[in-house]
């Protein structure tokens, strides 16, 4: 059912007050196609919303907001592992925990990432050395212009660091309905990330004796110790991508800042954006109800339920300061609408 003039504050984890000219909660492919037909008839722009954890609303939306609530989660065991088929409206963390509880390893490093399944491929979500693409098989999406179903393989998705075709050539052209993953029988723990190694060293746990459940529990504890719960403190999780710089730029930065946190990334180096923001003096900064989390500088918070313009304004101010101090360009992770 198409509704009009709907408050979007309950539908975004930044709790930004904005209104949708039209709004429709869809729970099936048929309902989605009907809503898209309405939008085409009225020449309305489309804004898809799932968990609302990767979006900053900068104004009222003049078109049709689609709340994608399709549900369905299936685990199909195969000779080489298990195939997971998940509808776009399923919660990502719950999928991870279902797979871990069933004894299937692979997704445990991605525990507690906010949002729903439908948004996961767009961002190629990742954490602690693992990315969605590592276990991705295919997805099914609806083409907005025609209502047709289209299947995308991993190659079609052109996955990159927090990137995919859906942020490039396919931007605003498709709505993801279902994602298929495959977890192999030959599970190998991914615990190269320093935070995980430090956690297990403190506990005295041998890395070669870990289980997927143990790693998931560690990831959850680490994330809870650093990242605010959006139900308690409005936020979108990590606000900036970790920037990748050249070997020469990293070497120069290392000379002037010996304690810079960075990781080898192909031919370059991935810098910890949180370290840059922290060392520029922004951690804990607050102004007029919006600010930077006091335990994790990578997270912008909105306890005052401020406008999207205020959030974006602070983000741009931080990015400009990081560019000035370190010569490094920060890119936001969440998308700004409209």
Coordinates of C-alpha atoms in Angstrom, one line a residue:
X1 CA 0.0 0.0 0.0
X2 CA 1.3 3.4 -1.0
X3 CA 1.3 5.9 1.9
X4 CA 1.9 9.7 1.7
X5 CA 3.9 12.1 3.8
X6 CA 5.6 9.6 6.0
X7 CA 8.2 10.4 8.7
X8 CA 11.5 8.6 8.0
X9 CA 13.1 9.1 11.4
X10 CA 12.2 5.6 12.6
X11 CA 13.7 4.1 9.4
X12 CA 17.3 5.4 9.7
X13 CA 19.8 4.6 12.5
X14 CA 21.0 8.2 12.5
X15 CA 17.4 9.2 13.6
X16 CA 17.4 12.1 11.2
X17 CA 14.0 13.7 10.8
X18 CA 12.9 13.7 7.2
X19 CA 9.7 13.0 5.3
X20 CA 8.9 10.9 2.3
X21 CA 6.4 12.2 -0.3
X22 CA 5.4 8.5 -0.8
X23 CA 6.3 5.4 1.2
X24 CA 5.6 1.7 0.6
X25 CA 6.6 -1.3 2.7
X26 CA 7.1 -4.3 0.4
X27 CA 7.3 -7.9 1.5
X28 CA 7.2 -9.7 -1.8
X29 CA 8.3 -9.4 -5.4
X30 CA 4.8 -8.8 -6.5
X31 CA 4.4 -5.8 -4.1
X32 CA 7.8 -4.5 -5.2
X33 CA 6.8 -4.5 -8.9
X34 CA 3.5 -2.8 -8.1
X35 CA 5.2 -0.1 -6.2
X36 CA 7.7 0.4 -9.0
X37 CA 4.9 0.7 -11.5
X38 CA 3.4 3.4 -9.4
X39 CA 6.7 5.3 -9.3
X40 CA 7.1 5.0 -13.1
X41 CA 3.6 6.2 -13.7
X42 CA 4.2 9.3 -11.5
X43 CA 7.9 9.7 -12.7
X44 CA 9.0 9.5 -9.1
X45 CA 12.6 8.9 -7.9
X46 CA 13.2 5.8 -5.8
X47 CA 14.9 5.5 -2.4
X48 CA 15.4 1.9 -1.1
X49 CA 15.6 1.4 2.6
X50 CA 16.4 -1.7 4.6
X51 CA 17.9 -1.4 8.0
X52 CA 18.6 2.3 7.4
X53 CA 22.2 1.9 8.8
X54 CA 24.1 3.2 5.8
X55 CA 22.2 6.3 4.9
X56 CA 22.2 10.0 5.8
X57 CA 19.0 11.8 4.9
X58 CA 19.9 15.4 4.0
X59 CA 16.4 16.6 3.2
X60 CA 12.8 15.4 2.7
X61 CA 12.6 12.8 -0.2
X62 CA 10.4 14.0 -3.1
X63 CA 9.8 10.5 -4.5
X64 CA 8.9 7.0 -3.3
X65 CA 10.7 5.4 -0.4
X66 CA 10.6 1.6 -0.6
X67 CA 11.1 -0.2 2.7
X68 CA 12.4 -3.6 1.5
X69 CA 11.1 -6.2 4.0
X70 CA 11.2 -9.5 1.9
X71 CA 11.9 -12.4 4.3
X72 CA 13.2 -15.9 3.8
X73 CA 16.4 -17.7 4.9
X74 CA 17.4 -21.2 3.7
X75 CA 20.4 -23.4 4.4
X76 CA 21.0 -26.1 1.8
X77 CA 23.8 -28.5 2.6
X78 CA 25.9 -29.6 -0.4
X79 CA 28.8 -32.0 -0.7
X80 CA 31.3 -29.1 -0.6
X81 CA 29.6 -27.1 2.1
X82 CA 26.4 -25.2 2.6
X83 CA 24.5 -22.8 0.3
X84 CA 22.7 -19.9 2.0
X85 CA 19.8 -18.2 0.2
X86 CA 18.6 -15.0 2.0
X87 CA 15.9 -12.5 1.1
X88 CA 16.8 -8.8 1.2
X89 CA 14.9 -8.0 4.3
X90 CA 16.7 -10.5 6.5
X91 CA 19.0 -9.1 9.2
X92 CA 22.7 -9.6 8.4
X93 CA 23.9 -10.3 12.0
X94 CA 21.1 -12.8 12.5
X95 CA 22.1 -14.6 9.4
X96 CA 25.7 -14.8 10.6
X97 CA 24.7 -16.2 14.0
X98 CA 22.3 -18.7 12.4
X99 CA 25.2 -20.0 10.3
X100 CA 27.6 -20.1 13.3
X101 CA 25.0 -21.9 15.5
X102 CA 24.5 -24.5 12.7
X103 CA 28.2 -25.2 12.8
X104 CA 29.1 -23.5 9.5
X105 CA 32.2 -21.3 9.5
X106 CA 33.1 -18.4 7.2
X107 CA 30.9 -15.4 8.2
X108 CA 31.9 -15.2 11.9
X109 CA 34.3 -12.2 11.3
X110 CA 31.3 -10.3 10.0
X111 CA 29.2 -10.6 13.1
X112 CA 27.3 -7.5 14.4
X113 CA 27.6 -5.5 11.2
X114 CA 24.4 -3.5 11.1
X115 CA 21.9 -3.6 8.3
X116 CA 20.0 -6.1 6.2
X117 CA 21.1 -8.6 3.5
X118 CA 20.0 -6.5 0.6
X119 CA 22.5 -3.8 1.4
X120 CA 25.4 -6.1 2.0
X121 CA 26.5 -6.6 -1.6
X122 CA 26.3 -2.9 -2.4
X123 CA 28.9 -2.1 0.2
X124 CA 30.7 -5.5 -0.1
X125 CA 30.6 -5.4 3.7
X126 CA 33.7 -6.5 5.5
X127 CA 35.4 -6.6 8.9
X128 CA 38.5 -8.2 10.5
X129 CA 40.0 -9.5 7.3
X130 CA 36.9 -11.0 5.7
X131 CA 34.5 -9.5 3.0
X132 CA 31.2 -10.6 1.7
X133 CA 32.7 -11.3 -1.7
X134 CA 34.7 -14.2 -0.2
X135 CA 31.6 -16.3 0.1
X136 CA 29.3 -14.7 -2.5
X137 CA 27.7 -16.8 -5.3
X138 CA 25.1 -14.6 -6.9
X139 CA 22.2 -12.2 -6.3
X140 CA 18.8 -11.5 -7.8
X141 CA 17.7 -7.9 -8.3
X142 CA 14.8 -6.1 -9.9
X143 CA 15.6 -3.5 -12.6
X144 CA 13.8 -0.4 -11.6
X145 CA 13.1 0.8 -15.1
X146 CA 11.4 -2.4 -16.3
X147 CA 10.5 -4.5 -13.2
X148 CA 12.5 -7.4 -14.7
X149 CA 14.5 -9.8 -12.6
X150 CA 18.3 -9.8 -13.2
X151 CA 20.9 -12.2 -11.8
X152 CA 24.4 -11.0 -10.9
X153 CA 27.4 -13.2 -10.4
X154 CA 30.4 -12.2 -8.4
X155 CA 32.1 -11.0 -11.6
X156 CA 29.0 -9.0 -12.5
X157 CA 29.1 -7.3 -9.1
X158 CA 32.6 -6.0 -9.6
X159 CA 33.4 -6.1 -5.9
X160 CA 36.0 -3.8 -4.5
X161 CA 36.9 -2.4 -1.1
X162 CA 33.5 -1.3 0.2
X163 CA 32.5 -1.0 -3.4
X164 CA 30.5 -2.8 -6.1
X165 CA 28.8 -2.2 -9.5
X166 CA 25.8 -0.9 -7.5
X167 CA 27.7 2.1 -6.4
X168 CA 29.0 2.7 -10.0
X169 CA 27.5 1.8 -13.3
X170 CA 24.5 0.1 -11.6
X171 CA 23.8 2.9 -9.1
X172 CA 20.1 3.6 -8.7
X173 CA 19.2 1.0 -11.4
X174 CA 18.5 -2.1 -9.4
X175 CA 16.8 -3.2 -6.1
X176 CA 18.4 -6.4 -4.6
X177 CA 15.8 -9.0 -3.7
X178 CA 17.9 -12.1 -2.8
X179 CA 21.5 -13.0 -2.1
X180 CA 23.1 -16.5 -2.3
X181 CA 26.3 -17.3 -0.4
X182 CA 28.3 -20.5 -0.1
X183 CA 30.3 -21.6 3.0
X184 CA 32.8 -24.4 2.3
X185 CA 33.3 -27.5 4.5
X186 CA 37.1 -26.7 4.7
X187 CA 36.8 -23.9 7.2
X188 CA 39.9 -21.9 8.1
X189 CA 39.9 -19.2 10.8
X190 CA 40.8 -15.7 9.8
X191 CA 42.5 -14.2 12.8
X192 CA 45.3 -12.2 11.3
X193 CA 43.7 -8.9 12.3
X194 CA 45.6 -7.4 15.3
X195 CA 42.5 -6.8 17.4
X196 CA 41.6 -10.5 17.2
X197 CA 45.1 -11.7 17.9
X198 CA 45.3 -9.4 20.9
X199 CA 41.9 -10.6 22.2
X200 CA 42.8 -14.3 22.0
X201 CA 46.3 -13.7 23.4
X202 CA 44.8 -12.0 26.4
X203 CA 42.5 -15.0 26.9
X204 CA 45.4 -17.4 26.4
X205 CA 43.6 -19.1 23.5
X206 CA 45.6 -21.0 20.9
X207 CA 44.7 -19.7 17.4
X208 CA 44.7 -23.2 15.9
X209 CA 42.0 -24.4 18.3
X210 CA 39.4 -21.7 17.6
X211 CA 35.9 -22.4 16.5
X212 CA 33.6 -20.1 14.3
X213 CA 31.5 -19.5 17.5
X214 CA 34.6 -18.4 19.5
X215 CA 35.6 -15.9 16.8
X216 CA 32.0 -14.6 16.5
X217 CA 31.9 -14.0 20.2
X218 CA 35.3 -12.2 20.1
X219 CA 34.2 -10.0 17.2
X220 CA 30.9 -9.1 19.1
X221 CA 32.8 -8.3 22.3
X222 CA 35.4 -6.2 20.4
X223 CA 32.8 -4.3 18.4
X224 CA 30.6 -3.7 21.5
X225 CA 33.6 -2.3 23.4
X226 CA 34.2 0.3 20.7
X227 CA 31.0 0.9 18.7
X228 CA 27.9 2.5 20.1
X229 CA 24.6 0.7 19.8
X230 CA 22.5 2.9 17.4
X231 CA 19.4 2.2 19.5
X232 CA 21.1 4.0 22.3
X233 CA 23.3 6.5 20.4
X234 CA 22.2 7.2 16.8
X235 CA 24.9 6.4 14.3
X236 CA 25.6 4.6 11.0
X237 CA 28.6 2.6 12.2
X238 CA 31.9 3.4 10.5
X239 CA 31.4 6.7 8.7
X240 CA 34.6 6.8 6.6
X241 CA 36.3 4.2 4.5
X242 CA 39.9 3.3 5.5
X243 CA 41.9 5.2 2.7
X244 CA 44.3 3.3 0.6
X245 CA 47.5 5.3 -0.3
X246 CA 50.6 4.6 -2.4
X247 CA 53.8 3.1 -1.0
X248 CA 55.5 6.5 -1.3
X249 CA 52.7 8.4 0.5
X250 CA 52.7 5.8 3.3
X251 CA 56.5 6.0 3.7
X252 CA 56.3 9.8 4.0
X253 CA 53.5 9.6 6.5
X254 CA 55.3 7.0 8.5
X255 CA 58.4 9.2 8.7
X256 CA 56.4 12.1 10.2
X257 CA 54.0 9.9 12.2
X258 CA 55.9 6.6 13.2
X259 CA 52.8 5.3 15.1
X260 CA 50.4 5.5 12.2
X261 CA 48.2 2.4 11.9
X262 CA 48.3 0.9 8.4
X263 CA 48.0 -2.5 6.6
X264 CA 49.5 -3.7 3.4
X265 CA 46.9 -3.6 0.6
X266 CA 48.1 -4.9 -2.7
X267 CA 50.6 -2.3 -4.1
X268 CA 49.6 0.3 -1.5
X269 CA 48.8 0.7 2.1
X270 CA 45.4 0.9 3.8
X271 CA 45.4 3.5 6.6
X272 CA 43.2 3.3 9.6
X273 CA 40.8 6.2 9.2
X274 CA 39.9 6.1 12.9
X275 CA 43.6 6.7 13.8
X276 CA 43.8 9.7 11.5
X277 CA 40.7 11.2 12.9
X278 CA 41.7 10.5 16.5
X279 CA 45.2 12.0 16.0
X280 CA 43.7 15.0 14.4
X281 CA 41.9 15.7 17.7
X282 CA 38.4 14.9 16.7
X283 CA 37.6 11.9 19.0
X284 CA 34.9 12.9 21.5
X285 CA 34.1 16.2 19.7
X286 CA 30.6 17.4 20.1
X287 CA 28.8 20.4 18.6
X288 CA 25.1 21.2 18.8
X289 CA 24.0 17.6 19.2
X290 CA 26.2 15.9 16.6
X291 CA 29.7 14.7 17.1
X292 CA 32.4 12.0 17.1
X293 CA 32.2 9.0 19.4
X294 CA 34.5 9.2 22.3
X295 CA 35.6 5.5 22.0
X296 CA 35.9 5.2 18.3
X297 CA 36.8 8.2 16.2
X298 CA 35.5 6.5 13.0
X299 CA 31.9 6.8 14.2
X300 CA 29.9 10.0 13.9
X301 CA 27.0 10.1 16.4
X302 CA 23.8 12.1 16.4
X303 CA 22.5 12.1 20.0
X304 CA 20.7 15.3 19.4
X305 CA 18.7 13.9 16.4
X306 CA 20.1 16.7 14.3
X307 CA 19.5 17.3 10.6
X308 CA 21.3 15.5 7.9
X309 CA 22.9 18.8 6.8
X310 CA 24.5 19.1 10.3
X311 CA 25.9 15.5 10.1
X312 CA 27.2 16.0 6.6
X313 CA 28.7 19.4 7.5
X314 CA 30.7 17.8 10.4
X315 CA 31.8 15.0 8.1
X316 CA 33.1 17.4 5.5
X317 CA 34.8 19.5 8.1
X318 CA 36.6 16.4 9.5
X319 CA 37.6 15.2 6.0
X320 CA 39.0 18.7 5.1
X321 CA 41.1 18.7 8.3
X322 CA 42.5 15.2 7.6
X323 CA 43.4 16.3 4.1
X324 CA 45.1 19.4 5.5
X325 CA 47.0 17.6 8.3
X326 CA 47.9 14.3 6.6
X327 CA 47.4 14.8 2.9
X328 CA 44.9 11.9 2.9
X329 CA 41.4 12.0 1.3
X330 CA 38.6 10.4 3.4
X331 CA 35.5 9.0 1.6
X332 CA 32.2 8.5 3.5
X333 CA 30.8 5.0 3.7
X334 CA 27.1 5.9 4.1
X335 CA 25.2 7.4 1.1
X336 CA 23.7 10.8 1.3
X337 CA 20.1 11.3 0.1
X338 CA 18.6 12.9 -1.8

